[in-house]
């Protein structure tokens, strides 16, 4: 008899792993590709930890066949990857680069051969540099540039790729790219960020519209969410927490699902928040087939006059574990987040499109093994939290580990390892970590081994 576990997942639950183009592919200018804003940012002195770049990264552009075989060995049912816009359209628009397109066609076919469902993200942060030269996300035309690029991809791959995402984490694009300046294109302007956020969502809406015209399966949006908790019941801490929640959790989903901005936006941005044309909101609010939630942590907030745009400072918890990126390990927050999305926006198929952690791993495999007990514990606890959310009524259909491979953690370079597979960045050899084996068993047993 099979052992029954309280953690068995619904039949057909989609187990996978995720990556993104610039973080793993390498060969950014190969086969006629144009440069992206990440190519430029990574080659700008002082922007990247240790001067790391995505020039080689995991060399996935050349090793994709082996990586797909590895996914097959792990028994993954789905693979979420992103498409590099400037491989497809070197100038961001106009001329299509067949060789760039062929790379993703080969990848998708290889996945399908192994019965791994391809899940494609159209935009994971690597805007073509040629479009940035015309203002990038600040230019209102970006919505139609994006829809045109998306249409090229749908025409080429929608017959084989059943699940698409328009954008990955628009909050990070606007906040880290245009407020903090820690990610490409590295701007720091309170006045640009609201425009960028708005144009990202107009592009999302136009991308969904284009999908309905060209294809018939499922399209969604991927956002990163984290519960915002208050450090005290003081009025100013409560307000800071509410603003933090509006800024990160509601800004994008309220637009996509309710067609309006959270009421707090003007208070948060002051005179930097412009009035947007009313018709934009109808474009942005397109019916979605699913929503992807990337979850890593929560934050506990105190009011702070020194922070912007939200006057909130996250405070450390004395009794908590933190990952190597300084994020509190807080599995319950994943249950809370999935339940919150369901309650606020109504029932919709949800996918945990990213979840994982960077921890100090042994730097090199020892006897062919990489033992990563903290990551194993992180995955177990968070996957249980997903199960709890399903039990509480959230329609969660799948879960993707972030990440398949150790990779370029953006401006933090190769120092922070999120993979369930270890990558030796000199030899580029891959070694499945213990977390990878544990995850494979969870996938195989549909959660029963939790
Ligand atoms: C992003 C990934 C990133 C991960 C860990 C998410 O914000 O989508 O690209 O590597 O978090 O920081």
mmCIF file with all atom_site columns, C-alpha atoms in Angstrom, residues 295-438:
data_model
loop_
_atom_site.group_PDB
_atom_site.id
_atom_site.type_symbol
_atom_site.label_atom_id
_atom_site.label_alt_id
_atom_site.label_comp_id
_atom_site.label_asym_id
_atom_site.label_entity_id
_atom_site.label_seq_id
_atom_site.pdbx_PDB_ins_code
_atom_site.Cartn_x
_atom_site.Cartn_y
_atom_site.Cartn_z
_atom_site.occupancy
_atom_site.B_iso_or_equiv
_atom_site.pdbx_formal_charge
_atom_site.auth_seq_id
_atom_site.auth_comp_id
_atom_site.auth_asym_id
_atom_site.auth_atom_id
_atom_site.pdbx_PDB_model_num
ATOM 1   C CA . UNK A 1 295 ? 7.472   34.469 -2.687  1.00 0.00 ? 295 UNK A CA 1
ATOM 2   C CA . UNK A 1 296 ? 10.650  34.727 -0.682  1.00 0.00 ? 296 UNK A CA 1
ATOM 3   C CA . UNK A 1 297 ? 9.997   36.444 2.666   1.00 0.00 ? 297 UNK A CA 1
ATOM 4   C CA . UNK A 1 298 ? 7.901   38.919 4.651   1.00 0.00 ? 298 UNK A CA 1
ATOM 5   C CA . UNK A 1 299 ? 8.855   42.262 6.162   1.00 0.00 ? 299 UNK A CA 1
ATOM 6   C CA . UNK A 1 300 ? 8.116   43.762 9.565   1.00 0.00 ? 300 UNK A CA 1
ATOM 7   C CA . UNK A 1 301 ? 7.920   47.532 9.329   1.00 0.00 ? 301 UNK A CA 1
ATOM 8   C CA . UNK A 1 302 ? 8.592   50.645 11.357  1.00 0.00 ? 302 UNK A CA 1
ATOM 9   C CA . UNK A 1 303 ? 8.074   54.200 10.185  1.00 0.00 ? 303 UNK A CA 1
ATOM 10  C CA . UNK A 1 304 ? 11.281  55.906 9.055   1.00 0.00 ? 304 UNK A CA 1
ATOM 11  C CA . UNK A 1 305 ? 11.626  59.427 7.664   1.00 0.00 ? 305 UNK A CA 1
ATOM 12  C CA . UNK A 1 306 ? 14.849  58.397 5.914   1.00 0.00 ? 306 UNK A CA 1
ATOM 13  C CA . UNK A 1 307 ? 13.253  55.853 3.585   1.00 0.00 ? 307 UNK A CA 1
ATOM 14  C CA . UNK A 1 308 ? 11.577  56.502 0.245   1.00 0.00 ? 308 UNK A CA 1
ATOM 15  C CA . UNK A 1 309 ? 9.250   56.331 -1.482  1.00 0.00 ? 309 UNK A CA 1
ATOM 16  C CA . UNK A 1 310 ? 7.588   54.504 1.434   1.00 0.00 ? 310 UNK A CA 1
ATOM 17  C CA . UNK A 1 311 ? 8.542   55.794 4.861   1.00 0.00 ? 311 UNK A CA 1
ATOM 18  C CA . UNK A 1 312 ? 9.113   52.280 6.152   1.00 0.00 ? 312 UNK A CA 1
ATOM 19  C CA . UNK A 1 313 ? 12.142  50.499 7.500   1.00 0.00 ? 313 UNK A CA 1
ATOM 20  C CA . UNK A 1 314 ? 12.126  46.719 7.833   1.00 0.00 ? 314 UNK A CA 1
ATOM 21  C CA . UNK A 1 315 ? 13.243  45.525 11.273  1.00 0.00 ? 315 UNK A CA 1
ATOM 22  C CA . UNK A 1 316 ? 15.065  42.273 12.017  1.00 0.00 ? 316 UNK A CA 1
ATOM 23  C CA . UNK A 1 317 ? 13.404  39.633 14.156  1.00 0.00 ? 317 UNK A CA 1
ATOM 24  C CA . UNK A 1 318 ? 15.570  38.346 17.002  1.00 0.00 ? 318 UNK A CA 1
ATOM 25  C CA . UNK A 1 319 ? 14.173  34.820 16.852  1.00 0.00 ? 319 UNK A CA 1
ATOM 26  C CA . UNK A 1 320 ? 14.179  34.235 13.101  1.00 0.00 ? 320 UNK A CA 1
ATOM 27  C CA . UNK A 1 321 ? 16.498  32.604 10.565  1.00 0.00 ? 321 UNK A CA 1
ATOM 28  C CA . UNK A 1 322 ? 17.756  34.794 7.721   1.00 0.00 ? 322 UNK A CA 1
ATOM 29  C CA . UNK A 1 323 ? 18.990  33.688 4.325   1.00 0.00 ? 323 UNK A CA 1
ATOM 30  C CA . UNK A 1 324 ? 22.254  34.822 2.811   1.00 0.00 ? 324 UNK A CA 1
ATOM 31  C CA . UNK A 1 325 ? 20.441  37.665 1.072   1.00 0.00 ? 325 UNK A CA 1
ATOM 32  C CA . UNK A 1 326 ? 19.196  38.836 4.487   1.00 0.00 ? 326 UNK A CA 1
ATOM 33  C CA . UNK A 1 327 ? 15.623  37.652 4.022   1.00 0.00 ? 327 UNK A CA 1
ATOM 34  C CA . UNK A 1 328 ? 13.697  36.217 6.953   1.00 0.00 ? 328 UNK A CA 1
ATOM 35  C CA . UNK A 1 329 ? 12.651  32.601 6.521   1.00 0.00 ? 329 UNK A CA 1
ATOM 36  C CA . UNK A 1 330 ? 8.905   32.875 7.050   1.00 0.00 ? 330 UNK A CA 1
ATOM 37  C CA . UNK A 1 331 ? 6.977   29.999 5.445   1.00 0.00 ? 331 UNK A CA 1
ATOM 38  C CA . UNK A 1 332 ? 3.633   30.960 6.969   1.00 0.00 ? 332 UNK A CA 1
ATOM 39  C CA . UNK A 1 333 ? 3.782   34.116 4.903   1.00 0.00 ? 333 UNK A CA 1
ATOM 40  C CA . UNK A 1 334 ? 3.376   32.041 1.753   1.00 0.00 ? 334 UNK A CA 1
ATOM 41  C CA . UNK A 1 335 ? 0.090   30.605 3.028   1.00 0.00 ? 335 UNK A CA 1
ATOM 42  C CA . UNK A 1 336 ? -0.964  34.095 4.070   1.00 0.00 ? 336 UNK A CA 1
ATOM 43  C CA . UNK A 1 337 ? -0.056  35.552 0.660   1.00 0.00 ? 337 UNK A CA 1
ATOM 44  C CA . UNK A 1 338 ? -1.887  32.938 -1.405  1.00 0.00 ? 338 UNK A CA 1
ATOM 45  C CA . UNK A 1 339 ? -4.972  33.275 0.811   1.00 0.00 ? 339 UNK A CA 1
ATOM 46  C CA . UNK A 1 340 ? -4.785  37.075 0.568   1.00 0.00 ? 340 UNK A CA 1
ATOM 47  C CA . UNK A 1 341 ? -4.663  37.059 -3.261  1.00 0.00 ? 341 UNK A CA 1
ATOM 48  C CA . UNK A 1 342 ? -7.670  34.717 -3.329  1.00 0.00 ? 342 UNK A CA 1
ATOM 49  C CA . UNK A 1 343 ? -9.638  36.882 -0.923  1.00 0.00 ? 343 UNK A CA 1
ATOM 50  C CA . UNK A 1 344 ? -8.818  40.239 -2.456  1.00 0.00 ? 344 UNK A CA 1
ATOM 51  C CA . UNK A 1 345 ? -9.099  39.359 -6.142  1.00 0.00 ? 345 UNK A CA 1
ATOM 52  C CA . UNK A 1 346 ? -11.460 36.384 -6.072  1.00 0.00 ? 346 UNK A CA 1
ATOM 53  C CA . UNK A 1 347 ? -10.774 32.812 -7.135  1.00 0.00 ? 347 UNK A CA 1
ATOM 54  C CA . UNK A 1 348 ? -8.207  32.506 -9.905  1.00 0.00 ? 348 UNK A CA 1
ATOM 55  C CA . UNK A 1 349 ? -5.682  29.763 -10.684 1.00 0.00 ? 349 UNK A CA 1
ATOM 56  C CA . UNK A 1 350 ? -2.479  30.586 -8.828  1.00 0.00 ? 350 UNK A CA 1
ATOM 57  C CA . UNK A 1 351 ? 1.034   29.305 -9.355  1.00 0.00 ? 351 UNK A CA 1
ATOM 58  C CA . UNK A 1 352 ? 3.975   29.825 -7.048  1.00 0.00 ? 352 UNK A CA 1
ATOM 59  C CA . UNK A 1 353 ? 6.246   30.814 -9.907  1.00 0.00 ? 353 UNK A CA 1
ATOM 60  C CA . UNK A 1 354 ? 9.328   31.305 -7.708  1.00 0.00 ? 354 UNK A CA 1
ATOM 61  C CA . UNK A 1 355 ? 10.308  30.278 -4.204  1.00 0.00 ? 355 UNK A CA 1
ATOM 62  C CA . UNK A 1 356 ? 13.734  29.442 -2.857  1.00 0.00 ? 356 UNK A CA 1
ATOM 63  C CA . UNK A 1 357 ? 16.706  30.711 -0.913  1.00 0.00 ? 357 UNK A CA 1
ATOM 64  C CA . UNK A 1 358 ? 20.394  31.573 -1.069  1.00 0.00 ? 358 UNK A CA 1
ATOM 65  C CA . UNK A 1 359 ? 22.371  29.918 1.691   1.00 0.00 ? 359 UNK A CA 1
ATOM 66  C CA . UNK A 1 360 ? 26.039  29.292 2.251   1.00 0.00 ? 360 UNK A CA 1
ATOM 67  C CA . UNK A 1 361 ? 26.638  25.997 0.481   1.00 0.00 ? 361 UNK A CA 1
ATOM 68  C CA . UNK A 1 362 ? 29.884  24.078 0.491   1.00 0.00 ? 362 UNK A CA 1
ATOM 69  C CA . UNK A 1 363 ? 31.813  26.000 -2.227  1.00 0.00 ? 363 UNK A CA 1
ATOM 70  C CA . UNK A 1 364 ? 32.633  22.869 -4.180  1.00 0.00 ? 364 UNK A CA 1
ATOM 71  C CA . UNK A 1 365 ? 31.038  19.445 -4.248  1.00 0.00 ? 365 UNK A CA 1
ATOM 72  C CA . UNK A 1 366 ? 32.587  16.989 -1.793  1.00 0.00 ? 366 UNK A CA 1
ATOM 73  C CA . UNK A 1 367 ? 32.684  13.444 -3.192  1.00 0.00 ? 367 UNK A CA 1
ATOM 74  C CA . UNK A 1 368 ? 30.192  14.562 -5.802  1.00 0.00 ? 368 UNK A CA 1
ATOM 75  C CA . UNK A 1 369 ? 27.698  15.797 -3.191  1.00 0.00 ? 369 UNK A CA 1
ATOM 76  C CA . UNK A 1 370 ? 26.546  19.265 -2.180  1.00 0.00 ? 370 UNK A CA 1
ATOM 77  C CA . UNK A 1 371 ? 24.829  19.064 1.166   1.00 0.00 ? 371 UNK A CA 1
ATOM 78  C CA . UNK A 1 372 ? 22.548  22.079 1.699   1.00 0.00 ? 372 UNK A CA 1
ATOM 79  C CA . UNK A 1 373 ? 20.407  21.336 4.750   1.00 0.00 ? 373 UNK A CA 1
ATOM 80  C CA . UNK A 1 374 ? 19.123  24.900 5.179   1.00 0.00 ? 374 UNK A CA 1
ATOM 81  C CA . UNK A 1 375 ? 17.748  24.948 1.647   1.00 0.00 ? 375 UNK A CA 1
ATOM 82  C CA . UNK A 1 376 ? 16.187  21.508 2.162   1.00 0.00 ? 376 UNK A CA 1
ATOM 83  C CA . UNK A 1 377 ? 14.417  22.800 5.280   1.00 0.00 ? 377 UNK A CA 1
ATOM 84  C CA . UNK A 1 378 ? 13.351  25.964 3.440   1.00 0.00 ? 378 UNK A CA 1
ATOM 85  C CA . UNK A 1 379 ? 11.755  23.994 0.602   1.00 0.00 ? 379 UNK A CA 1
ATOM 86  C CA . UNK A 1 380 ? 9.998   21.520 2.879   1.00 0.00 ? 380 UNK A CA 1
ATOM 87  C CA . UNK A 1 381 ? 8.495   24.257 5.030   1.00 0.00 ? 381 UNK A CA 1
ATOM 88  C CA . UNK A 1 382 ? 7.401   26.407 2.110   1.00 0.00 ? 382 UNK A CA 1
ATOM 89  C CA . UNK A 1 383 ? 5.885   23.576 0.095   1.00 0.00 ? 383 UNK A CA 1
ATOM 90  C CA . UNK A 1 384 ? 3.914   22.589 3.202   1.00 0.00 ? 384 UNK A CA 1
ATOM 91  C CA . UNK A 1 385 ? 2.777   26.204 3.402   1.00 0.00 ? 385 UNK A CA 1
ATOM 92  C CA . UNK A 1 386 ? 1.471   25.929 -0.177  1.00 0.00 ? 386 UNK A CA 1
ATOM 93  C CA . UNK A 1 387 ? -0.455  22.847 0.848   1.00 0.00 ? 387 UNK A CA 1
ATOM 94  C CA . UNK A 1 388 ? -1.947  24.753 3.775   1.00 0.00 ? 388 UNK A CA 1
ATOM 95  C CA . UNK A 1 389 ? -3.085  27.477 1.367   1.00 0.00 ? 389 UNK A CA 1
ATOM 96  C CA . UNK A 1 390 ? -4.810  24.902 -0.845  1.00 0.00 ? 390 UNK A CA 1
ATOM 97  C CA . UNK A 1 391 ? -6.505  23.433 2.229   1.00 0.00 ? 391 UNK A CA 1
ATOM 98  C CA . UNK A 1 392 ? -7.684  26.944 3.111   1.00 0.00 ? 392 UNK A CA 1
ATOM 99  C CA . UNK A 1 393 ? -9.298  27.352 -0.324  1.00 0.00 ? 393 UNK A CA 1
ATOM 100 C CA . UNK A 1 394 ? -6.657  28.943 -2.592  1.00 0.00 ? 394 UNK A CA 1
ATOM 101 C CA . UNK A 1 395 ? -6.674  27.460 -6.102  1.00 0.00 ? 395 UNK A CA 1
ATOM 102 C CA . UNK A 1 396 ? -2.939  26.804 -6.312  1.00 0.00 ? 396 UNK A CA 1
ATOM 103 C CA . UNK A 1 397 ? -2.108  24.756 -9.395  1.00 0.00 ? 397 UNK A CA 1
ATOM 104 C CA . UNK A 1 398 ? 1.672   24.563 -9.336  1.00 0.00 ? 398 UNK A CA 1
ATOM 105 C CA . UNK A 1 399 ? 4.985   25.367 -7.697  1.00 0.00 ? 399 UNK A CA 1
ATOM 106 C CA . UNK A 1 400 ? 8.347   26.322 -9.221  1.00 0.00 ? 400 UNK A CA 1
ATOM 107 C CA . UNK A 1 401 ? 11.616  26.201 -7.298  1.00 0.00 ? 401 UNK A CA 1
ATOM 108 C CA . UNK A 1 402 ? 13.871  29.202 -7.751  1.00 0.00 ? 402 UNK A CA 1
ATOM 109 C CA . UNK A 1 403 ? 16.176  28.253 -9.146  1.00 0.00 ? 403 UNK A CA 1
ATOM 110 C CA . UNK A 1 404 ? 17.088  25.252 -11.240 1.00 0.00 ? 404 UNK A CA 1
ATOM 111 C CA . UNK A 1 405 ? 20.728  26.370 -11.323 1.00 0.00 ? 405 UNK A CA 1
ATOM 112 C CA . UNK A 1 406 ? 23.024  28.546 -9.266  1.00 0.00 ? 406 UNK A CA 1
ATOM 113 C CA . UNK A 1 407 ? 23.164  31.621 -11.468 1.00 0.00 ? 407 UNK A CA 1
ATOM 114 C CA . UNK A 1 408 ? 23.917  35.314 -11.792 1.00 0.00 ? 408 UNK A CA 1
ATOM 115 C CA . UNK A 1 409 ? 21.974  36.860 -8.924  1.00 0.00 ? 409 UNK A CA 1
ATOM 116 C CA . UNK A 1 410 ? 21.785  40.156 -10.825 1.00 0.00 ? 410 UNK A CA 1
ATOM 117 C CA . UNK A 1 411 ? 23.996  42.832 -9.277  1.00 0.00 ? 411 UNK A CA 1
ATOM 118 C CA . UNK A 1 412 ? 24.943  40.441 -6.450  1.00 0.00 ? 412 UNK A CA 1
ATOM 119 C CA . UNK A 1 413 ? 26.806  38.401 -9.060  1.00 0.00 ? 413 UNK A CA 1
ATOM 120 C CA . UNK A 1 414 ? 27.619  34.731 -8.603  1.00 0.00 ? 414 UNK A CA 1
ATOM 121 C CA . UNK A 1 415 ? 28.158  35.060 -4.862  1.00 0.00 ? 415 UNK A CA 1
ATOM 122 C CA . UNK A 1 416 ? 24.574  34.226 -3.931  1.00 0.00 ? 416 UNK A CA 1
ATOM 123 C CA . UNK A 1 417 ? 23.555  30.714 -4.846  1.00 0.00 ? 417 UNK A CA 1
ATOM 124 C CA . UNK A 1 418 ? 19.853  29.887 -5.226  1.00 0.00 ? 418 UNK A CA 1
ATOM 125 C CA . UNK A 1 419 ? 20.139  26.653 -7.226  1.00 0.00 ? 419 UNK A CA 1
ATOM 126 C CA . UNK A 1 420 ? 18.871  23.181 -6.453  1.00 0.00 ? 420 UNK A CA 1
ATOM 127 C CA . UNK A 1 421 ? 21.724  22.306 -8.802  1.00 0.00 ? 421 UNK A CA 1
ATOM 128 C CA . UNK A 1 422 ? 25.232  23.533 -8.007  1.00 0.00 ? 422 UNK A CA 1
ATOM 129 C CA . UNK A 1 423 ? 27.190  25.175 -10.810 1.00 0.00 ? 423 UNK A CA 1
ATOM 130 C CA . UNK A 1 424 ? 30.966  25.350 -10.659 1.00 0.00 ? 424 UNK A CA 1
ATOM 131 C CA . UNK A 1 425 ? 31.520  28.667 -12.395 1.00 0.00 ? 425 UNK A CA 1
ATOM 132 C CA . UNK A 1 426 ? 35.030  27.743 -13.586 1.00 0.00 ? 426 UNK A CA 1
ATOM 133 C CA . UNK A 1 427 ? 34.330  24.340 -15.104 1.00 0.00 ? 427 UNK A CA 1
ATOM 134 C CA . UNK A 1 428 ? 30.564  25.003 -15.502 1.00 0.00 ? 428 UNK A CA 1
ATOM 135 C CA . UNK A 1 429 ? 29.993  21.491 -14.203 1.00 0.00 ? 429 UNK A CA 1
ATOM 136 C CA . UNK A 1 430 ? 26.526  20.886 -12.723 1.00 0.00 ? 430 UNK A CA 1
ATOM 137 C CA . UNK A 1 431 ? 25.995  18.839 -9.533  1.00 0.00 ? 431 UNK A CA 1
ATOM 138 C CA . UNK A 1 432 ? 22.538  18.173 -8.144  1.00 0.00 ? 432 UNK A CA 1
ATOM 139 C CA . UNK A 1 433 ? 22.422  19.388 -4.536  1.00 0.00 ? 433 UNK A CA 1
ATOM 140 C CA . UNK A 1 434 ? 20.721  17.453 -1.770  1.00 0.00 ? 434 UNK A CA 1
ATOM 141 C CA . UNK A 1 435 ? 17.870  19.971 -2.048  1.00 0.00 ? 435 UNK A CA 1
ATOM 142 C CA . UNK A 1 436 ? 17.533  18.956 -5.713  1.00 0.00 ? 436 UNK A CA 1
ATOM 143 C CA . UNK A 1 437 ? 17.223  15.301 -4.761  1.00 0.00 ? 437 UNK A CA 1
ATOM 144 C CA . UNK A 1 438 ? 14.739  16.039 -1.999  1.00 0.00 ? 438 UNK A CA 1
#
